[in-house]
mmCIF file of C-alpha atoms in Angstrom:
data_model
loop_
_atom_site.group_PDB
_atom_site.id
_atom_site.type_symbol
_atom_site.label_atom_id
_atom_site.label_comp_id
_atom_site.label_asym_id
_atom_site.label_seq_id
_atom_site.Cartn_x
_atom_site.Cartn_y
_atom_site.Cartn_z
ATOM 1 C CA MET A 9 -13.415 -11.953 -8.354
ATOM 2 C CA VAL A 10 -13.319 -10.580 -11.852
ATOM 3 C CA GLY A 11 -10.591 -12.422 -13.731
ATOM 4 C CA PHE A 12 -7.650 -10.634 -15.325
ATOM 5 C CA GLY A 13 -7.436 -10.511 -19.082
ATOM 6 C CA GLY A 14 -4.934 -9.003 -21.459
ATOM 7 C CA SER A 15 -1.356 -10.111 -21.811
ATOM 8 C CA SER A 16 -0.068 -13.655 -21.805
ATOM 9 C CA SER A 17 1.939 -13.102 -18.608
ATOM 10 C CA SER A 18 -1.132 -12.115 -16.621
ATOM 11 C CA PHE A 19 -3.003 -15.066 -18.139
ATOM 12 C CA CYS A 20 -0.305 -17.476 -17.004
ATOM 13 C CA LEU A 21 -0.339 -16.002 -13.518
ATOM 14 C CA GLN A 22 -4.095 -16.268 -13.409
ATOM 15 C CA GLN A 23 -4.052 -19.902 -14.490
ATOM 16 C CA SER A 24 -1.687 -20.718 -11.608
ATOM 17 C CA LEU A 25 -4.202 -19.518 -9.000
ATOM 18 C CA PRO A 26 -6.788 -21.618 -7.219
ATOM 19 C CA LEU A 27 -10.123 -21.784 -9.019
ATOM 20 C CA LEU A 28 -11.897 -19.800 -6.288
ATOM 21 C CA THR A 29 -9.907 -16.675 -7.113
ATOM 22 C CA ARG A 30 -11.513 -16.572 -10.553
ATOM 23 C CA THR A 31 -15.087 -16.899 -9.316
ATOM 24 C CA PRO A 32 -17.083 -13.878 -10.549
ATOM 25 C CA ILE A 33 -18.473 -11.514 -7.953
ATOM 26 C CA SER A 34 -21.649 -9.474 -8.076
ATOM 27 C CA ARG A 35 -22.272 -8.334 -11.645
ATOM 28 C CA LYS A 36 -24.713 -5.753 -10.359
ATOM 29 C CA GLY A 37 -22.012 -4.091 -8.298
ATOM 30 C CA LYS A 38 -19.561 -4.231 -11.198
ATOM 31 C CA ALA A 39 -22.033 -2.540 -13.538
ATOM 32 C CA CYS A 40 -22.625 0.273 -11.046
ATOM 33 C CA ILE A 41 -18.889 0.806 -10.626
ATOM 34 C CA GLN A 42 -18.512 1.280 -14.364
ATOM 35 C CA CYS A 43 -21.151 4.006 -14.214
ATOM 36 C CA PHE A 44 -18.755 6.316 -12.373
ATOM 37 C CA SER A 45 -15.293 4.970 -13.129
ATOM 38 C CA SER A 46 -13.608 5.001 -16.492
ATOM 39 C CA VAL A 47 -10.842 2.788 -15.129
ATOM 40 C CA SER A 48 -11.335 -0.445 -13.244
ATOM 41 C CA TYR A 49 -8.772 -0.979 -10.513
ATOM 42 C CA HIS A 50 -8.325 -4.511 -11.849
ATOM 43 C CA LYS A 51 -6.398 -2.797 -14.642
ATOM 44 C CA PHE A 52 -3.920 -1.447 -12.078
ATOM 45 C CA VAL A 53 -3.350 -4.874 -10.534
ATOM 46 C CA ASP A 54 -3.080 -6.434 -13.978
ATOM 47 C CA PHE A 55 -0.325 -3.977 -14.864
ATOM 48 C CA ALA A 56 1.561 -4.654 -11.609
ATOM 49 C CA LEU A 57 1.482 -8.410 -12.160
ATOM 50 C CA ASP A 58 2.485 -8.135 -15.815
ATOM 51 C CA GLU A 59 5.340 -5.785 -15.049
ATOM 52 C CA THR A 60 6.601 -7.791 -12.064
ATOM 53 C CA SER A 61 6.561 -11.008 -14.055
ATOM 54 C CA ARG A 62 8.961 -9.402 -16.525
ATOM 55 C CA HIS A 63 11.472 -8.888 -13.717
ATOM 56 C CA THR A 64 11.087 -11.978 -11.548
ATOM 57 C CA HIS A 65 9.347 -15.320 -11.266
ATOM 58 C CA LEU A 66 6.166 -14.845 -9.245
ATOM 59 C CA VAL A 67 4.497 -17.745 -7.504
ATOM 60 C CA PRO A 68 1.164 -17.657 -5.641
ATOM 61 C CA SER A 69 1.515 -17.017 -1.915
ATOM 62 C CA PRO A 70 0.175 -19.644 0.507
ATOM 63 C CA LEU A 71 -2.257 -16.896 1.586
ATOM 64 C CA GLN A 72 -4.048 -17.199 -1.752
ATOM 65 C CA GLU A 73 -5.831 -20.386 -0.766
ATOM 66 C CA LYS A 74 -7.665 -18.677 2.093
ATOM 67 C CA PHE A 75 -7.857 -15.086 0.865
ATOM 68 C CA ASN A 76 -9.246 -14.957 -2.655
ATOM 69 C CA SER A 77 -12.806 -13.617 -2.879
ATOM 70 C CA MET A 78 -15.882 -12.985 -0.775
ATOM 71 C CA ASN A 79 -19.176 -11.138 -0.985
ATOM 72 C CA SER A 80 -20.315 -8.376 1.336
ATOM 73 C CA LYS A 81 -22.929 -9.156 3.979
ATOM 74 C CA ASP A 82 -25.684 -7.493 1.973
ATOM 75 C CA GLY A 83 -24.707 -9.342 -1.202
ATOM 76 C CA LYS A 84 -24.351 -6.080 -3.127
ATOM 77 C CA GLY A 85 -20.586 -5.941 -3.248
ATOM 78 C CA GLY A 86 -17.527 -8.106 -3.510
ATOM 79 C CA LEU A 87 -13.927 -8.319 -2.363
ATOM 80 C CA SER A 88 -11.216 -9.897 -4.497
ATOM 81 C CA MET A 89 -7.710 -10.676 -3.299
ATOM 82 C CA LEU A 90 -4.470 -11.811 -4.911
ATOM 83 C CA SER A 91 -1.118 -12.607 -3.330
ATOM 84 C CA PHE A 92 2.286 -13.617 -4.709
ATOM 85 C CA GLN A 93 5.895 -13.957 -3.670
ATOM 86 C CA SER A 94 9.294 -14.243 -5.336
ATOM 87 C CA ALA A 95 13.004 -14.438 -4.543
ATOM 88 C CA LYS A 96 13.161 -10.821 -3.345
ATOM 89 C CA ILE A 97 9.485 -10.184 -2.600
ATOM 90 C CA ARG A 98 8.073 -11.414 0.704
ATOM 91 C CA LEU A 99 4.534 -10.538 -0.325
ATOM 92 C CA LEU A 100 2.834 -8.808 -3.228
ATOM 93 C CA ARG A 101 -0.828 -8.564 -2.371
ATOM 94 C CA SER A 102 -3.870 -6.703 -3.624
ATOM 95 C CA LEU A 103 -7.404 -6.143 -2.401
ATOM 96 C CA ILE A 104 -10.130 -4.716 -4.617
ATOM 97 C CA ILE A 105 -13.529 -3.821 -3.161
ATOM 98 C CA GLU A 106 -16.431 -3.137 -5.490
ATOM 99 C CA THR A 107 -19.895 -2.119 -4.330
ATOM 100 C CA GLU A 108 -22.739 -0.122 -5.831
ATOM 101 C CA THR A 109 -21.326 3.107 -4.384
ATOM 102 C CA MET A 110 -17.563 2.739 -4.132
ATOM 103 C CA GLN A 111 -14.430 1.111 -5.453
ATOM 104 C CA VAL A 112 -11.275 0.525 -3.396
ATOM 105 C CA LEU A 113 -7.774 -0.631 -4.282
ATOM 106 C CA ASP A 114 -5.207 -1.578 -1.634
ATOM 107 C CA LEU A 115 -2.017 -2.879 -3.224
ATOM 108 C CA ALA A 116 1.302 -3.273 -1.437
ATOM 109 C CA VAL A 117 4.596 -5.029 -2.117
ATOM 110 C CA PHE A 118 6.862 -5.960 0.790
ATOM 111 C CA PRO A 119 10.509 -6.885 0.155
ATOM 112 C CA ASN A 120 12.131 -9.808 1.900
ATOM 113 C CA THR A 121 13.924 -8.671 5.041
ATOM 114 C CA GLU A 122 17.327 -9.235 3.424
ATOM 115 C CA TYR A 123 16.602 -6.008 1.507
ATOM 116 C CA ASP A 124 16.013 -2.501 2.830
ATOM 117 C CA VAL A 125 14.035 -1.400 -0.251
ATOM 118 C CA PRO A 126 10.999 0.828 0.453
ATOM 119 C CA ILE A 127 7.521 -0.708 0.529
ATOM 120 C CA PHE A 128 5.352 -0.028 -2.514
ATOM 121 C CA CYS A 129 1.970 1.301 -1.408
ATOM 122 C CA ALA A 130 -1.164 2.199 -3.398
ATOM 123 C CA ASN A 131 -4.385 2.994 -1.522
ATOM 124 C CA PHE A 132 -7.236 4.366 -3.662
ATOM 125 C CA PHE A 133 -10.827 5.039 -2.601
ATOM 126 C CA SER A 134 -13.377 6.135 -5.210
ATOM 127 C CA THR A 135 -17.044 7.085 -5.272
ATOM 128 C CA ALA A 136 -19.106 8.741 -7.984
ATOM 129 C CA LYS A 137 -17.868 12.154 -6.850
ATOM 130 C CA THR A 138 -14.771 11.789 -4.707
ATOM 131 C CA ASN A 139 -11.384 10.090 -4.806
ATOM 132 C CA ILE A 140 -8.895 9.737 -1.969
ATOM 133 C CA VAL A 141 -5.446 8.600 -3.042
ATOM 134 C CA VAL A 142 -2.171 7.593 -1.412
ATOM 135 C CA LEU A 143 0.607 6.396 -3.704
ATOM 136 C CA ASP A 144 4.129 6.067 -2.369
ATOM 137 C CA LEU A 145 7.299 4.138 -1.868
ATOM 138 C CA ASN A 146 7.048 3.994 1.914
ATOM 139 C CA PRO A 147 10.563 4.253 3.411
ATOM 140 C CA LEU A 148 11.608 1.288 5.504
ATOM 141 C CA HIS A 149 13.949 3.421 7.585
ATOM 142 C CA ASP A 150 13.951 7.006 8.848
ATOM 143 C CA ILE A 151 14.421 9.561 6.066
ATOM 144 C CA ILE A 152 13.808 12.634 8.201
ATOM 145 C CA ASN A 153 16.915 12.158 10.330
ATOM 146 C CA GLN A 154 18.759 9.514 8.298
ATOM 147 C CA ASP A 155 20.217 11.136 5.187
ATOM 148 C CA ASP A 156 22.019 8.062 3.883
ATOM 149 C CA TYR A 157 18.793 6.084 3.387
ATOM 150 C CA LYS A 158 17.078 9.051 1.727
ATOM 151 C CA GLU A 159 20.062 9.575 -0.573
ATOM 152 C CA LYS A 160 20.178 5.885 -1.443
ATOM 153 C CA TYR A 161 16.573 5.520 -2.545
ATOM 154 C CA PHE A 162 14.867 8.892 -2.987
ATOM 155 C CA LYS A 163 17.343 11.512 -4.206
ATOM 156 C CA SER A 164 17.048 10.410 -7.839
ATOM 157 C CA LEU A 165 13.243 10.133 -7.587
ATOM 158 C CA ILE A 166 12.555 13.725 -6.518
ATOM 159 C CA PRO A 167 11.849 14.906 -10.125
ATOM 160 C CA LEU A 168 9.219 12.163 -10.460
ATOM 161 C CA GLY A 169 7.589 13.280 -7.226
ATOM 162 C CA LEU A 170 7.606 16.932 -8.295
ATOM 163 C CA LYS A 171 5.961 16.043 -11.610
ATOM 164 C CA TYR A 172 2.954 14.463 -9.915
ATOM 165 C CA ALA A 173 2.855 16.949 -7.027
ATOM 166 C CA GLU A 174 1.943 19.535 -9.671
ATOM 167 C CA LEU A 175 -0.881 17.366 -10.972
ATOM 168 C CA PHE A 176 -2.162 16.127 -7.602
ATOM 169 C CA PRO A 177 -2.293 18.850 -4.896
ATOM 170 C CA TRP A 178 -1.667 17.894 -1.265
ATOM 171 C CA GLY A 179 -4.775 16.261 0.199
ATOM 172 C CA GLY A 180 -4.932 17.949 3.602
ATOM 173 C CA LYS A 181 -3.757 17.345 7.149
ATOM 174 C CA LEU A 182 -1.423 14.481 8.005
ATOM 175 C CA THR A 183 -0.093 14.066 11.520
ATOM 176 C CA SER A 184 3.594 14.158 12.350
ATOM 177 C CA GLU A 185 3.320 10.489 13.312
ATOM 178 C CA SER A 186 1.853 9.413 9.977
ATOM 179 C CA ILE A 187 4.263 11.520 7.930
ATOM 180 C CA ARG A 188 7.199 9.424 9.128
ATOM 181 C CA PHE A 189 5.850 6.494 7.123
ATOM 182 C CA PHE A 190 5.777 8.496 3.884
ATOM 183 C CA SER A 191 8.501 9.599 1.493
ATOM 184 C CA PRO A 192 9.223 12.979 -0.190
ATOM 185 C CA ILE A 193 7.570 11.659 -3.387
ATOM 186 C CA VAL A 194 4.289 10.605 -1.772
ATOM 187 C CA ILE A 195 1.090 11.396 -3.671
ATOM 188 C CA TRP A 196 -1.514 12.181 -1.009
ATOM 189 C CA THR A 197 -4.470 13.822 -2.696
ATOM 190 C CA LYS A 198 -8.220 14.145 -3.100
ATOM 191 C CA PHE A 199 -9.938 14.944 -6.370
ATOM 192 C CA THR A 200 -13.315 14.979 -8.090
ATOM 193 C CA SER A 201 -13.960 11.939 -10.260
ATOM 194 C CA SER A 202 -13.204 12.365 -13.953
ATOM 195 C CA PRO A 203 -11.791 10.192 -16.763
ATOM 196 C CA GLN A 204 -8.865 12.591 -17.153
ATOM 197 C CA LYS A 205 -7.856 12.293 -13.505
ATOM 198 C CA TYR A 206 -8.082 8.506 -13.648
ATOM 199 C CA ASP A 207 -5.786 8.501 -16.677
ATOM 200 C CA ILE A 208 -3.226 10.606 -14.797
ATOM 201 C CA LEU A 209 -3.529 8.375 -11.716
ATOM 202 C CA TYR A 210 -2.948 5.276 -13.841
ATOM 203 C CA SER A 211 0.123 6.936 -15.360
ATOM 204 C CA ALA A 212 1.444 7.778 -11.885
ATOM 205 C CA PHE A 213 0.811 4.232 -10.671
ATOM 206 C CA ARG A 214 2.745 2.796 -13.602
ATOM 207 C CA ASP A 215 5.647 5.216 -13.166
ATOM 208 C CA TYR A 216 5.934 4.594 -9.424
ATOM 209 C CA TYR A 217 5.677 0.847 -9.827
ATOM 210 C CA LYS A 218 8.335 0.723 -12.545
ATOM 211 C CA VAL A 219 10.654 2.735 -10.311
ATOM 212 C CA TRP A 220 10.035 0.358 -7.411
ATOM 213 C CA LEU A 221 10.853 -2.643 -9.604
ATOM 214 C CA GLU A 222 14.117 -0.993 -10.639
ATOM 215 C CA LEU A 223 15.029 -0.521 -6.986
ATOM 216 C CA ILE A 224 14.328 -4.135 -6.054
ATOM 217 C CA ASP A 225 16.183 -5.351 -9.165
ATOM 218 C CA LYS A 226 19.327 -3.463 -8.132
ATOM 219 C CA ALA A 227 19.070 -4.341 -4.453
ATOM 220 C CA VAL A 228 21.914 -6.491 -3.127
ATOM 221 C CA GLU A 229 21.051 -9.156 -0.577
ATOM 222 C CA GLU A 230 22.134 -8.180 2.915
ATOM 223 C CA THR A 231 24.360 -10.691 4.705
ATOM 224 C CA ASP A 232 24.955 -8.765 7.941
ATOM 225 C CA GLU A 233 22.616 -10.389 10.454
ATOM 226 C CA SER A 234 22.238 -7.188 12.468
ATOM 227 C CA GLN A 235 21.116 -5.263 9.386
ATOM 228 C CA ILE A 236 18.661 -7.999 8.441
ATOM 229 C CA LEU A 237 17.191 -7.839 11.930
ATOM 230 C CA ARG A 238 16.990 -4.072 11.626
ATOM 231 C CA ASN A 239 15.086 -4.392 8.337
ATOM 232 C CA LEU A 240 12.798 -6.989 9.873
ATOM 233 C CA GLU A 241 11.933 -4.806 12.855
ATOM 234 C CA ALA A 242 11.371 -1.777 10.605
ATOM 235 C CA GLN A 243 8.934 -3.743 8.460
ATOM 236 C CA HIS A 244 7.196 -5.130 11.556
ATOM 237 C CA ARG A 245 6.861 -1.617 13.000
ATOM 238 C CA TYR A 246 5.311 -0.434 9.736
ATOM 239 C CA LEU A 247 2.858 -3.354 9.637
ATOM 240 C CA THR A 248 1.917 -2.853 13.289
ATOM 241 C CA TRP A 249 1.136 0.813 12.662
ATOM 242 C CA ARG A 250 -0.878 0.121 9.525
ATOM 243 C CA ALA A 251 -2.871 -2.733 11.055
ATOM 244 C CA GLU A 252 -3.903 -0.515 13.967
ATOM 245 C CA LYS A 253 -4.411 2.821 12.205
ATOM 246 C CA ASP A 254 -5.565 1.877 8.716
ATOM 247 C CA PRO A 255 -8.517 4.154 7.842
ATOM 248 C CA GLY A 256 -10.205 1.404 5.825
ATOM 249 C CA GLN A 257 -11.064 -0.656 8.899
ATOM 250 C CA GLY A 258 -14.512 0.894 9.196
ATOM 251 C CA VAL A 259 -15.362 0.084 5.592
ATOM 252 C CA LEU A 260 -14.255 -3.523 5.989
ATOM 253 C CA LYS A 261 -16.232 -4.008 9.215
ATOM 254 C CA LYS A 262 -19.358 -2.624 7.605
ATOM 255 C CA LEU A 263 -18.977 -4.864 4.552
ATOM 256 C CA ILE A 264 -17.975 -8.203 6.087
ATOM 257 C CA GLY A 265 -18.314 -7.852 9.880
ATOM 258 C CA ASP A 266 -15.798 -7.358 12.675
ATOM 259 C CA THR A 267 -14.379 -10.892 12.792
ATOM 260 C CA LEU A 268 -13.673 -11.273 9.072
ATOM 261 C CA ALA A 269 -12.393 -7.705 8.846
ATOM 262 C CA LYS A 270 -9.858 -8.287 11.627
ATOM 263 C CA ASP A 271 -8.722 -11.547 10.028
ATOM 264 C CA LEU A 272 -8.274 -9.814 6.666
ATOM 265 C CA LEU A 273 -6.327 -6.932 8.202
ATOM 266 C CA ILE A 274 -3.956 -8.983 10.351
ATOM 267 C CA ASN A 275 -3.430 -12.064 8.235
ATOM 268 C CA PHE A 276 -3.651 -10.703 4.694
ATOM 269 C CA LEU A 277 -3.356 -6.936 4.256
ATOM 270 C CA PHE A 278 -0.685 -6.583 6.934
ATOM 271 C CA ASN A 279 0.553 -10.117 7.032
ATOM 272 C CA GLY A 280 3.669 -10.310 9.177
ATOM 273 C CA VAL A 281 2.281 -8.562 12.270
ATOM 274 C CA ASN A 282 2.177 -11.921 14.043
ATOM 275 C CA GLU A 283 5.027 -13.570 12.129
ATOM 276 C CA LEU A 284 7.854 -11.014 11.903
ATOM 277 C CA GLY A 285 8.024 -9.954 15.529
ATOM 278 C CA SER A 286 6.489 -10.093 18.982
ATOM 279 C CA LYS A 287 6.337 -6.369 19.786
ATOM 280 C CA LYS A 288 2.904 -4.817 20.178
ATOM 281 C CA PHE A 289 1.601 -1.454 19.013
ATOM 282 C CA SER A 290 2.168 0.027 22.474
ATOM 283 C CA ASP A 291 5.815 -1.118 22.394
ATOM 284 C CA TYR A 292 6.529 0.827 19.222
ATOM 285 C CA PHE A 293 4.254 3.768 20.016
ATOM 286 C CA PRO A 294 4.078 4.048 23.830
ATOM 287 C CA HIS A 295 2.589 7.556 23.752
ATOM 288 C CA HIS A 296 -0.621 5.969 22.426
ATOM 289 C CA SER A 297 -1.129 4.044 25.665
ATOM 290 C CA PHE A 298 -2.865 5.159 28.824
ATOM 291 C CA GLU A 299 -1.332 4.321 32.190
ATOM 292 C CA GLU A 300 -3.719 1.436 32.800
ATOM 293 C CA GLY A 301 -2.447 -0.237 29.637
ATOM 294 C CA THR A 302 -5.386 0.444 27.323
ATOM 295 C CA LEU A 303 -4.840 1.848 23.843
ATOM 296 C CA ASN A 304 -5.660 5.466 23.116
ATOM 297 C CA LYS A 305 -7.477 5.134 19.796
ATOM 298 C CA LYS A 306 -7.636 8.893 19.351
ATOM 299 C CA GLY A 307 -3.948 9.130 18.677
ATOM 300 C CA GLY A 308 -2.174 10.129 21.868
ATOM 301 C CA VAL A 309 0.197 13.065 21.690
ATOM 302 C CA VAL A 310 0.211 14.605 18.226
ATOM 303 C CA LEU A 311 3.041 17.093 17.855
ATOM 304 C CA LYS A 312 1.987 18.656 14.592
ATOM 305 C CA SER A 313 -0.290 18.339 11.583
ATOM 306 C CA PHE A 314 0.834 19.147 8.060
ATOM 307 C CA GLU A 315 -1.726 20.930 5.913
ATOM 308 C CA ASN A 316 0.764 21.331 3.056
ATOM 309 C CA ARG A 317 3.508 19.181 1.590
ATOM 310 C CA PRO A 318 6.289 19.139 4.221
ATOM 311 C CA TRP A 319 9.162 18.679 1.731
ATOM 312 C CA ASN A 320 10.716 21.273 -0.530
ATOM 313 C CA ALA A 321 11.695 20.862 -4.181
ATOM 314 C CA ARG A 322 14.981 19.210 -3.130
ATOM 315 C CA GLY A 323 13.206 16.643 -0.974
ATOM 316 C CA GLU A 324 14.308 18.281 2.274
ATOM 317 C CA PHE A 325 11.906 17.927 5.181
ATOM 318 C CA LEU A 326 10.462 21.256 6.362
ATOM 319 C CA GLY A 327 8.454 20.084 9.331
ATOM 320 C CA GLU A 328 11.093 20.324 12.050
#
């Protein structure tokens, strides 16, 4: 992958990684990316690592040895991966995909299960013309019917969400099932590529990430075993949903093949599906299963789709 440069903290983090993670990928693909993107997504990851290292001591995750970099089957693109952990962070991981026609960032930070802090989520897909963006602090617990969790983590963040909702219009339909994994401050948008939009997106990423770090800093370790188990199951449910429904699966399969794509999804991007619990997708979401036990890939019973932002200016859910 393309190595991080810049501040001393990112340099120190980089030096602690296995050598393979700093192996350059296709220069041809990198050059083509720069033709249509004024901001490399490596800059976003660099910021996240720098900022996190100011708050906590990051160490490379054991996943880093296996998941670091690879080339696409056609040799015209590359995937680069980083993963870390700390006292409060179970996994901070990033995936950057660069080809001649697209650039993808998938960055997530999962708290340890002793904390009920939301999950930081940044999923960006860019081509020469189009960008699809999801940026959020995904709630660990229900915020539609559970006011105490929403008040605890999101009430004070509503002004931040409103600021960027003005700059990034709602991106189109989301199902009632998917919406339960998003917060009132979610940025779900599509926009035409431009340097100005990338600058605003980078600003939003920084603001959201700083807020997330403040939340994890203030979080008090849970000692009640039942609450820890509740956090664990909530995180496992989230991972199980994402591993099954992630829209990037098709891109990964095309780039690196079905076997490697599945390995990357289960063991890296959504690490914890096999480790944090034994429940299957059909256990959490039984309406997606047919009677004979096969999975309904088309989504099962969808109660409603939201074409517009389903929260008002006070962060109150309008969908039900």
